[in-house]
Coordinates of C-alpha atoms in Angstrom, one line a residue:
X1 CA -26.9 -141.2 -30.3
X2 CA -26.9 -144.6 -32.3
X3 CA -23.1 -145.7 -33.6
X4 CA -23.1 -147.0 -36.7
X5 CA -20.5 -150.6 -36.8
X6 CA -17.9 -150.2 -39.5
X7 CA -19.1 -153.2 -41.1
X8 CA -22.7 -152.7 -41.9
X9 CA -21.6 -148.6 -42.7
X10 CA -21.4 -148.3 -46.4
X11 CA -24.7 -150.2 -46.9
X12 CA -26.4 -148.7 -43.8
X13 CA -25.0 -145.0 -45.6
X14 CA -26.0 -145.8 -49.1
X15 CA -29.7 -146.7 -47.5
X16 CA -30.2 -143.2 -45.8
X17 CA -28.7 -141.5 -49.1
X18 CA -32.0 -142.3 -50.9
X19 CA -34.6 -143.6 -47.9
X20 CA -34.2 -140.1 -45.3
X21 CA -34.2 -137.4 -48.0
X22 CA -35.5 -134.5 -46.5
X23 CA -35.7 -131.6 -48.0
X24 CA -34.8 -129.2 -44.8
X25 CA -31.4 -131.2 -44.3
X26 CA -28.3 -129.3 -46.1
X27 CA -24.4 -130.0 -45.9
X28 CA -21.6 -128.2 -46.5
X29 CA -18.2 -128.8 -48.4
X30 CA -15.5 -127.5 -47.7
X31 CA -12.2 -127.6 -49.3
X32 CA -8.2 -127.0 -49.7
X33 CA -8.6 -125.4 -52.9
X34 CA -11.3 -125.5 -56.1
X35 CA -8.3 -126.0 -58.8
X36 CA -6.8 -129.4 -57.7
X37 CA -8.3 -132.4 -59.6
X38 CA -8.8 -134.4 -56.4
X39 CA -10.9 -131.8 -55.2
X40 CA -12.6 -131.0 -58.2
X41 CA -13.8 -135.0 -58.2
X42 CA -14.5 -134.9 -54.7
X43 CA -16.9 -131.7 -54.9
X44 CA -18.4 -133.8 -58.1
X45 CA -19.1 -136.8 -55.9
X46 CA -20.4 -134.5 -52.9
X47 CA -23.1 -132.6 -55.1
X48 CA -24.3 -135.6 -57.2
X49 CA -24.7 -137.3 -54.0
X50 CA -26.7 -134.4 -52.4
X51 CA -29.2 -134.4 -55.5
X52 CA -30.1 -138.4 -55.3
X53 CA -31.0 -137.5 -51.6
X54 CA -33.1 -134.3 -52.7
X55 CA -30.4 -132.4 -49.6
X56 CA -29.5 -128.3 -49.9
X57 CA -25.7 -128.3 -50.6
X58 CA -23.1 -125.1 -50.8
X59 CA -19.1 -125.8 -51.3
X60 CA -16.3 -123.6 -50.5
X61 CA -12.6 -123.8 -50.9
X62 CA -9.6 -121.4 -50.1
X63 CA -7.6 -120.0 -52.6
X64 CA -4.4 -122.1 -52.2
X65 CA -3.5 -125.3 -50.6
X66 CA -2.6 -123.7 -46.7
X67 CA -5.5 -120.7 -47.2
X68 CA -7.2 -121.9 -43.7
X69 CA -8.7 -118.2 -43.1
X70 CA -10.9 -118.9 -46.2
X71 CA -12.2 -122.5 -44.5
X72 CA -12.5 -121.0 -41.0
X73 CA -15.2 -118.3 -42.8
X74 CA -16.4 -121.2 -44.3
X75 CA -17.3 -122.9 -41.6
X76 CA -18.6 -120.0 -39.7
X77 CA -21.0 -119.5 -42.7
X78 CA -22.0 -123.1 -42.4
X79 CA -22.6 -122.9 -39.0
X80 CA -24.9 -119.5 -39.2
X81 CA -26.6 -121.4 -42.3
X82 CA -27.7 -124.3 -40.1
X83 CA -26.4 -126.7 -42.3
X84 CA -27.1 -130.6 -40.8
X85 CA -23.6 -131.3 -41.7
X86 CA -19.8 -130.2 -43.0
X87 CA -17.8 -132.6 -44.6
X88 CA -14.1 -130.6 -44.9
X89 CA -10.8 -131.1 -45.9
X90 CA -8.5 -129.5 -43.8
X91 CA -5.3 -127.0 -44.5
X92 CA -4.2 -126.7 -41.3
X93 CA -5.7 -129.3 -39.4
X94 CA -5.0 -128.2 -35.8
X95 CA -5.4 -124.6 -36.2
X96 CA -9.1 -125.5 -37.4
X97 CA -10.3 -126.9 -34.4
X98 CA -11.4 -124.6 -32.6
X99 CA -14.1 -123.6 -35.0
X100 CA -15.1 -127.1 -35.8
X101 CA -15.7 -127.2 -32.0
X102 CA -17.8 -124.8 -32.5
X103 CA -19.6 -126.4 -35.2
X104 CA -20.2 -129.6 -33.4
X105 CA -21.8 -127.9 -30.4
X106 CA -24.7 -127.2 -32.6
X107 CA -25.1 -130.4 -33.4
X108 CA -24.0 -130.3 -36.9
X109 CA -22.1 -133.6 -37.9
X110 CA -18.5 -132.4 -38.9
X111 CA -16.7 -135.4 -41.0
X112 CA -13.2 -134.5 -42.4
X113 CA -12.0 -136.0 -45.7
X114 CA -8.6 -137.3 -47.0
X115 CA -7.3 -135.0 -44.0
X116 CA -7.3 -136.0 -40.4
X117 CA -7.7 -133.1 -38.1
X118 CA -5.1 -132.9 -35.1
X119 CA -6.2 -134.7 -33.0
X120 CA -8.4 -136.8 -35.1
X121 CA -11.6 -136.8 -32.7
X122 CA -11.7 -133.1 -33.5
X123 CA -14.1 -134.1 -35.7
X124 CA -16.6 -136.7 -35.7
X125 CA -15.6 -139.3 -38.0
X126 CA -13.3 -139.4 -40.9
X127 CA -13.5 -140.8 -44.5
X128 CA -10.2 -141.0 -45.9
X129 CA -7.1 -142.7 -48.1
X130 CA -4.8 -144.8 -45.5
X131 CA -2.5 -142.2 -46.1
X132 CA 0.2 -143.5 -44.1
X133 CA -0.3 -147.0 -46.3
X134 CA -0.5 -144.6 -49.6
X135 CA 3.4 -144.1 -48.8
X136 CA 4.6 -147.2 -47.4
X137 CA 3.6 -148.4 -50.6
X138 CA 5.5 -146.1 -53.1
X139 CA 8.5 -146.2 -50.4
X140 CA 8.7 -150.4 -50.6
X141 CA 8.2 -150.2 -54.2
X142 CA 11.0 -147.7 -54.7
X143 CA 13.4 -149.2 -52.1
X144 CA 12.7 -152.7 -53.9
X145 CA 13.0 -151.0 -57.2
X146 CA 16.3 -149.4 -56.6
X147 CA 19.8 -151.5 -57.2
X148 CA 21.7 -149.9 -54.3
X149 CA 18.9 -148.8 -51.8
X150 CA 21.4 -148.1 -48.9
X151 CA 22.8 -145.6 -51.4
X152 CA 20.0 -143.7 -52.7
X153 CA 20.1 -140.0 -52.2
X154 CA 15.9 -139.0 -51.6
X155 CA 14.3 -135.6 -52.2
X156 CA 11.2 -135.0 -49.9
X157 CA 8.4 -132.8 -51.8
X158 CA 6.2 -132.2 -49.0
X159 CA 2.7 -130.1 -48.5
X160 CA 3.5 -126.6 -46.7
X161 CA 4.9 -125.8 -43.5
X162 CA 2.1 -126.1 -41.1
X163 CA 2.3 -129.7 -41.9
X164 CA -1.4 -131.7 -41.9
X165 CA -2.0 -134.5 -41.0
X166 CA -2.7 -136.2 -45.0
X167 CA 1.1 -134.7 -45.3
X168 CA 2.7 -136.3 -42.1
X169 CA 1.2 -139.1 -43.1
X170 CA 2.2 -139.8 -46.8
X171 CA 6.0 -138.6 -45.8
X172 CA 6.4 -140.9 -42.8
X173 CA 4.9 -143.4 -44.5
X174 CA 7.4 -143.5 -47.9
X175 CA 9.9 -143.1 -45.6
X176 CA 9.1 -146.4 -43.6
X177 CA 8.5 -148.5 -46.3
X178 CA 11.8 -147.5 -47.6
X179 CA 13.7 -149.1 -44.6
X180 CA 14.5 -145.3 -42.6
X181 CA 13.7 -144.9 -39.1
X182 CA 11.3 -141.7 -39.2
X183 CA 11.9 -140.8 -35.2
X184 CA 8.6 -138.8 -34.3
X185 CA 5.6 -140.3 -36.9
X186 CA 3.5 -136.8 -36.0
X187 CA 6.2 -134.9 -38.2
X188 CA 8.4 -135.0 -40.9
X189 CA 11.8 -133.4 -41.2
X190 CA 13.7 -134.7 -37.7
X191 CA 15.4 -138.1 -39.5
X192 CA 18.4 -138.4 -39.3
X193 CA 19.2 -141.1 -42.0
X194 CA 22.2 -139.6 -44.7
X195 CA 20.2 -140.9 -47.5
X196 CA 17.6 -138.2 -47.3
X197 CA 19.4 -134.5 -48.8
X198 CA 16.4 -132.7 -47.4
X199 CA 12.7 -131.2 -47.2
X200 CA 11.0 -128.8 -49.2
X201 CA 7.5 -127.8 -49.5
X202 CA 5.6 -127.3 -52.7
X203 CA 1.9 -126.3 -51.8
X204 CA 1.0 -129.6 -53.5
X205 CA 1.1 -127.7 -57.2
X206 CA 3.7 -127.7 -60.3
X207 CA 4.7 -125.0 -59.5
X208 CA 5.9 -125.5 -56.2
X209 CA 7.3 -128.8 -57.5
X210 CA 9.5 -127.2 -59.7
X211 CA 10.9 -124.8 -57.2
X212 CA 11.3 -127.3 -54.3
X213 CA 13.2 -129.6 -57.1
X214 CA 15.7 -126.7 -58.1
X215 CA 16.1 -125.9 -54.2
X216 CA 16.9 -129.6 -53.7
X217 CA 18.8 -130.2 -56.8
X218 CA 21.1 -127.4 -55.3
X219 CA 22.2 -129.0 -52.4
X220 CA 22.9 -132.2 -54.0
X221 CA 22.7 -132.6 -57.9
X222 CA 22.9 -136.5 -57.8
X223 CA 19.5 -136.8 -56.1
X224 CA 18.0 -140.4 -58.1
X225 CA 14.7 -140.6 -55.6
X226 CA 11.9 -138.3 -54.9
X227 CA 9.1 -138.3 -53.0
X228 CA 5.8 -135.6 -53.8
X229 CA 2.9 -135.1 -51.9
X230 CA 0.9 -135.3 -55.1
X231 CA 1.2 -136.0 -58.3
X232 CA 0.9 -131.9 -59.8
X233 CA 4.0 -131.3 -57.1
X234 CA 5.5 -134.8 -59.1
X235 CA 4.6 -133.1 -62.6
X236 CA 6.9 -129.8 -61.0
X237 CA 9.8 -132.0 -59.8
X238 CA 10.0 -133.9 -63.3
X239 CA 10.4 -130.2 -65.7
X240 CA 13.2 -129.2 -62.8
X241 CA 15.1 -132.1 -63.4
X242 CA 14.4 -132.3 -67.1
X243 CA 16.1 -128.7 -66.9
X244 CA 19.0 -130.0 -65.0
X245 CA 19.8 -133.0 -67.6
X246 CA 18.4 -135.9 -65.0
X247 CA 16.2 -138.4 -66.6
X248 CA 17.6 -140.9 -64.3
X249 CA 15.5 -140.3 -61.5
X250 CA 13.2 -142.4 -59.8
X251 CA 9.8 -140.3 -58.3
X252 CA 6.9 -141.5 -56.7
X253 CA 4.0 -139.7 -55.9
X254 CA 0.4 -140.5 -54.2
X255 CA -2.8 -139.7 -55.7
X256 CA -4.1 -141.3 -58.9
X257 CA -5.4 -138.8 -60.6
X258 CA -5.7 -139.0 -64.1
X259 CA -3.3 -137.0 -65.5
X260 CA -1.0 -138.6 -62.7
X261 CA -1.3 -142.3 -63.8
X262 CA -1.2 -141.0 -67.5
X263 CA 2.7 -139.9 -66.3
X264 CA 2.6 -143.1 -64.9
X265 CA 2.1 -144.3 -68.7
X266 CA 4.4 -141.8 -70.1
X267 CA 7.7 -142.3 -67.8
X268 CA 7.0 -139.1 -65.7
X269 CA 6.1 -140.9 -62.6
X270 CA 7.1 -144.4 -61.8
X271 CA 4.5 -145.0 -59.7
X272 CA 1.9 -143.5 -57.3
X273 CA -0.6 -144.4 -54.9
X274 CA -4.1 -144.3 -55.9
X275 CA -7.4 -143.3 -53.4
X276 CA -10.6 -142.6 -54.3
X277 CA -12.2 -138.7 -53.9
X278 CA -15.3 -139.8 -55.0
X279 CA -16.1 -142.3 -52.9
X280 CA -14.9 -140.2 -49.5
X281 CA -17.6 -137.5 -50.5
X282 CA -20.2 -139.7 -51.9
X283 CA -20.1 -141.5 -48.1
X284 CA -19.6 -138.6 -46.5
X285 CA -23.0 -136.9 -48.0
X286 CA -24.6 -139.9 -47.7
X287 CA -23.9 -140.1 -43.6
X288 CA -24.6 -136.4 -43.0
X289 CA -28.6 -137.6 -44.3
X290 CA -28.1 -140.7 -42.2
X291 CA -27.5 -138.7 -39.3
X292 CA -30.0 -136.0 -39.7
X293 CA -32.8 -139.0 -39.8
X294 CA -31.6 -140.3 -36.5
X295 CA -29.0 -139.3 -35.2
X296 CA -26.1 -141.9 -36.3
X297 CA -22.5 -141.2 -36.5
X298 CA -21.0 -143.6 -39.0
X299 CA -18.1 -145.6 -37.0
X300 CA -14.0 -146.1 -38.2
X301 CA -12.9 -149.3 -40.2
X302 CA -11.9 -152.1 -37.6
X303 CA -8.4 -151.7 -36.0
X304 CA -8.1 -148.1 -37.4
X305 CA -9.2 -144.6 -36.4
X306 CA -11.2 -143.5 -39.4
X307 CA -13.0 -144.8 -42.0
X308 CA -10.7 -146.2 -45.1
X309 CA -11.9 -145.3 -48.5
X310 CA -9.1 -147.7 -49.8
X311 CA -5.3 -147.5 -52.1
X312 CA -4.1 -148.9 -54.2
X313 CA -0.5 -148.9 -55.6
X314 CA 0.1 -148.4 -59.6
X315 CA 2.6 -149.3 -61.7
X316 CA 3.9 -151.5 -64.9
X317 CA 6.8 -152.7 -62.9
X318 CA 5.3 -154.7 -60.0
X319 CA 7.3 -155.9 -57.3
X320 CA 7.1 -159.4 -55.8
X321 CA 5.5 -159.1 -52.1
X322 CA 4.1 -155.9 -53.0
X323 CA 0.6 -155.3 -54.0
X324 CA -0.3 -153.4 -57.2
X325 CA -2.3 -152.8 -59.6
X326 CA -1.4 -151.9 -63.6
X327 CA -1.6 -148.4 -65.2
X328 CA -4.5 -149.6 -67.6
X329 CA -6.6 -150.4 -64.1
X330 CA -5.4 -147.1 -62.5
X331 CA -7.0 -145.3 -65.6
X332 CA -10.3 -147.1 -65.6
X333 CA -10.3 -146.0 -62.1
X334 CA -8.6 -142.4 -62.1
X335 CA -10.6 -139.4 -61.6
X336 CA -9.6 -135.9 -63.1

């Protein structure tokens, strides 16, 4: 096989998307759930990138964030399809190996988005947020944000219990721009710093939000810093405290969704870090006809393991040192 250099891939990608239409080449997408906004935008991107290059296209999701039986039958139906290619965003990103294995020994191009698989060259290549940057970001923001960061009592609203890769990533990386030693980087939950009253997981919905907050809230009701996985989880967190009389706490969130950086705007969030759904699918498509025309695999971004589909931090309360962008740019650029 040809490798495609990270330089030239976009344009190389974008090329193939219209000049190696064919119309017996077909992808698959697959992912976490059908009701999140992110995913909702990315399956938008995916299809209207499969029309321009005239490509068959099917989708598939499970019924919650953590519902991996529903992608491993997905995968298996992608596989007796003879799709060219499956572009997937995993809920349990180790468990779904062996299938993808599978998958790749028929030659059909398996490219994981937003979500690293465990270990990442499970799959072929990856188009994804930095997620690891997504929260150093919000983590140096809110450490340089606080008065007293040594002080800060921190919530942790993380993803579920299997713990994927997009959620190891996000948690260790708030916590390191924050200033706390995060021990093992492949998991979240062995710190031992006193500033952090604990973990909970919310499924990355309000819902789960809300109950993680209460659970939290429980062990120590002067929390003033959380941390979500996403910004519905944030949404969750924000009614639990409103509940609880605290409208003095600081929570960050990773994302930028629409109705996230609208929080932004309205006080809910302070700030969150903002990627780019569309453009992981639209790429990912657009490879998947690259490689059934010859046979390329598109290569990572230089000095990192996958392909970075870019972040950006938003807020109207920049820090000095810290790069951001303002709400009113986060919602000409939000999806949702």
């Amino acid at each position: 096989m040809k490798r495609l250099f990270a330089g030239t891939a976009i344009a190389a990608i974008a090329m193939a998307g219209t000049a190696a239409a064919q119309d017996d080449v077909s992808a698959c997408l697959i992912t976490k759930t059908d009701i999140n906004p992110f995913f909702v935008k990315m399956k938008e991107g995916a299809q209207a990138a499969a029309e321009a290059a005239g490509i068959g296209f099917s989708s598939y999701a499970g019924q919650v964030d953590g519902d991996h039986e529903a992608q491993v039958n997905a995968v298996e139906t992608c596989i007796a399809e003879g799709a060219d290619g499956i572009l997937i965003t995993a809920s349990d990103t180790a468990a779904i190996t062996d299938v993808i294995g599978r998958a790749r020994e028929q030659g059909i191009l398996v490219i994981a988005l937003d979500t690293p698989l465990d270990p990442i060259d499970a799959a072929d290549a990856t188009f994804a947020t930095d997620n690891f940057e997504a929260g150093r970001l919000i983590g140096a923001w809110a450490a340089a944000t606080l008065e007293n960061p040594d002080d800060a009592k921190i919530a942790m609203l993380d993803l579920n219990e299997s713990q994927p890769t997009v959620g190891v990533l996000r948690d260790q990386g708030f916590l390191t721009g924050f200033g706390i030693d995060i021990k093992d980087e492949t998991k979240w939950g062995d710190e031992d710093d006193p500033r952090i009253v604990g973990h909970e997981v919310t499924q990355g919905n309000e819902e789960g939000g809300l109950r993680a907050m209460e659970n939290l809230l429980l062990q120590d009701p002067e929390i003033d810093v959380v941390y979500t996985i996403n910004e519905p989880a944030a949404a969750g967190a924000y009614e639990a405290l409103q509940s609880a009389g605290r409208d003095d706490v600081l929570i960050v969130s990773i994302d930028g969704g629409c109705p996230g950086v609208q929080n932004v705007r309205d006080g809910v969030i302070a700030a969150t870090s903002q990627q780019y759904p569309l453009d992981m699918a639209r790429l990912g498509i657009e490879a998947i006809v690259q490689y059934a025309a010859d046979g390329t695999v598109p290569e990572p971004t230089e000095g990192l393991d996958f392909f970075n589909t870019g972040v950006n931090l938003v807020t109207d309360a920049p820090v000095d040192g810290i790069d951001s962008i303002s709400v009113e740019e986060g919602l000409d650029r939000c999806w949702g």
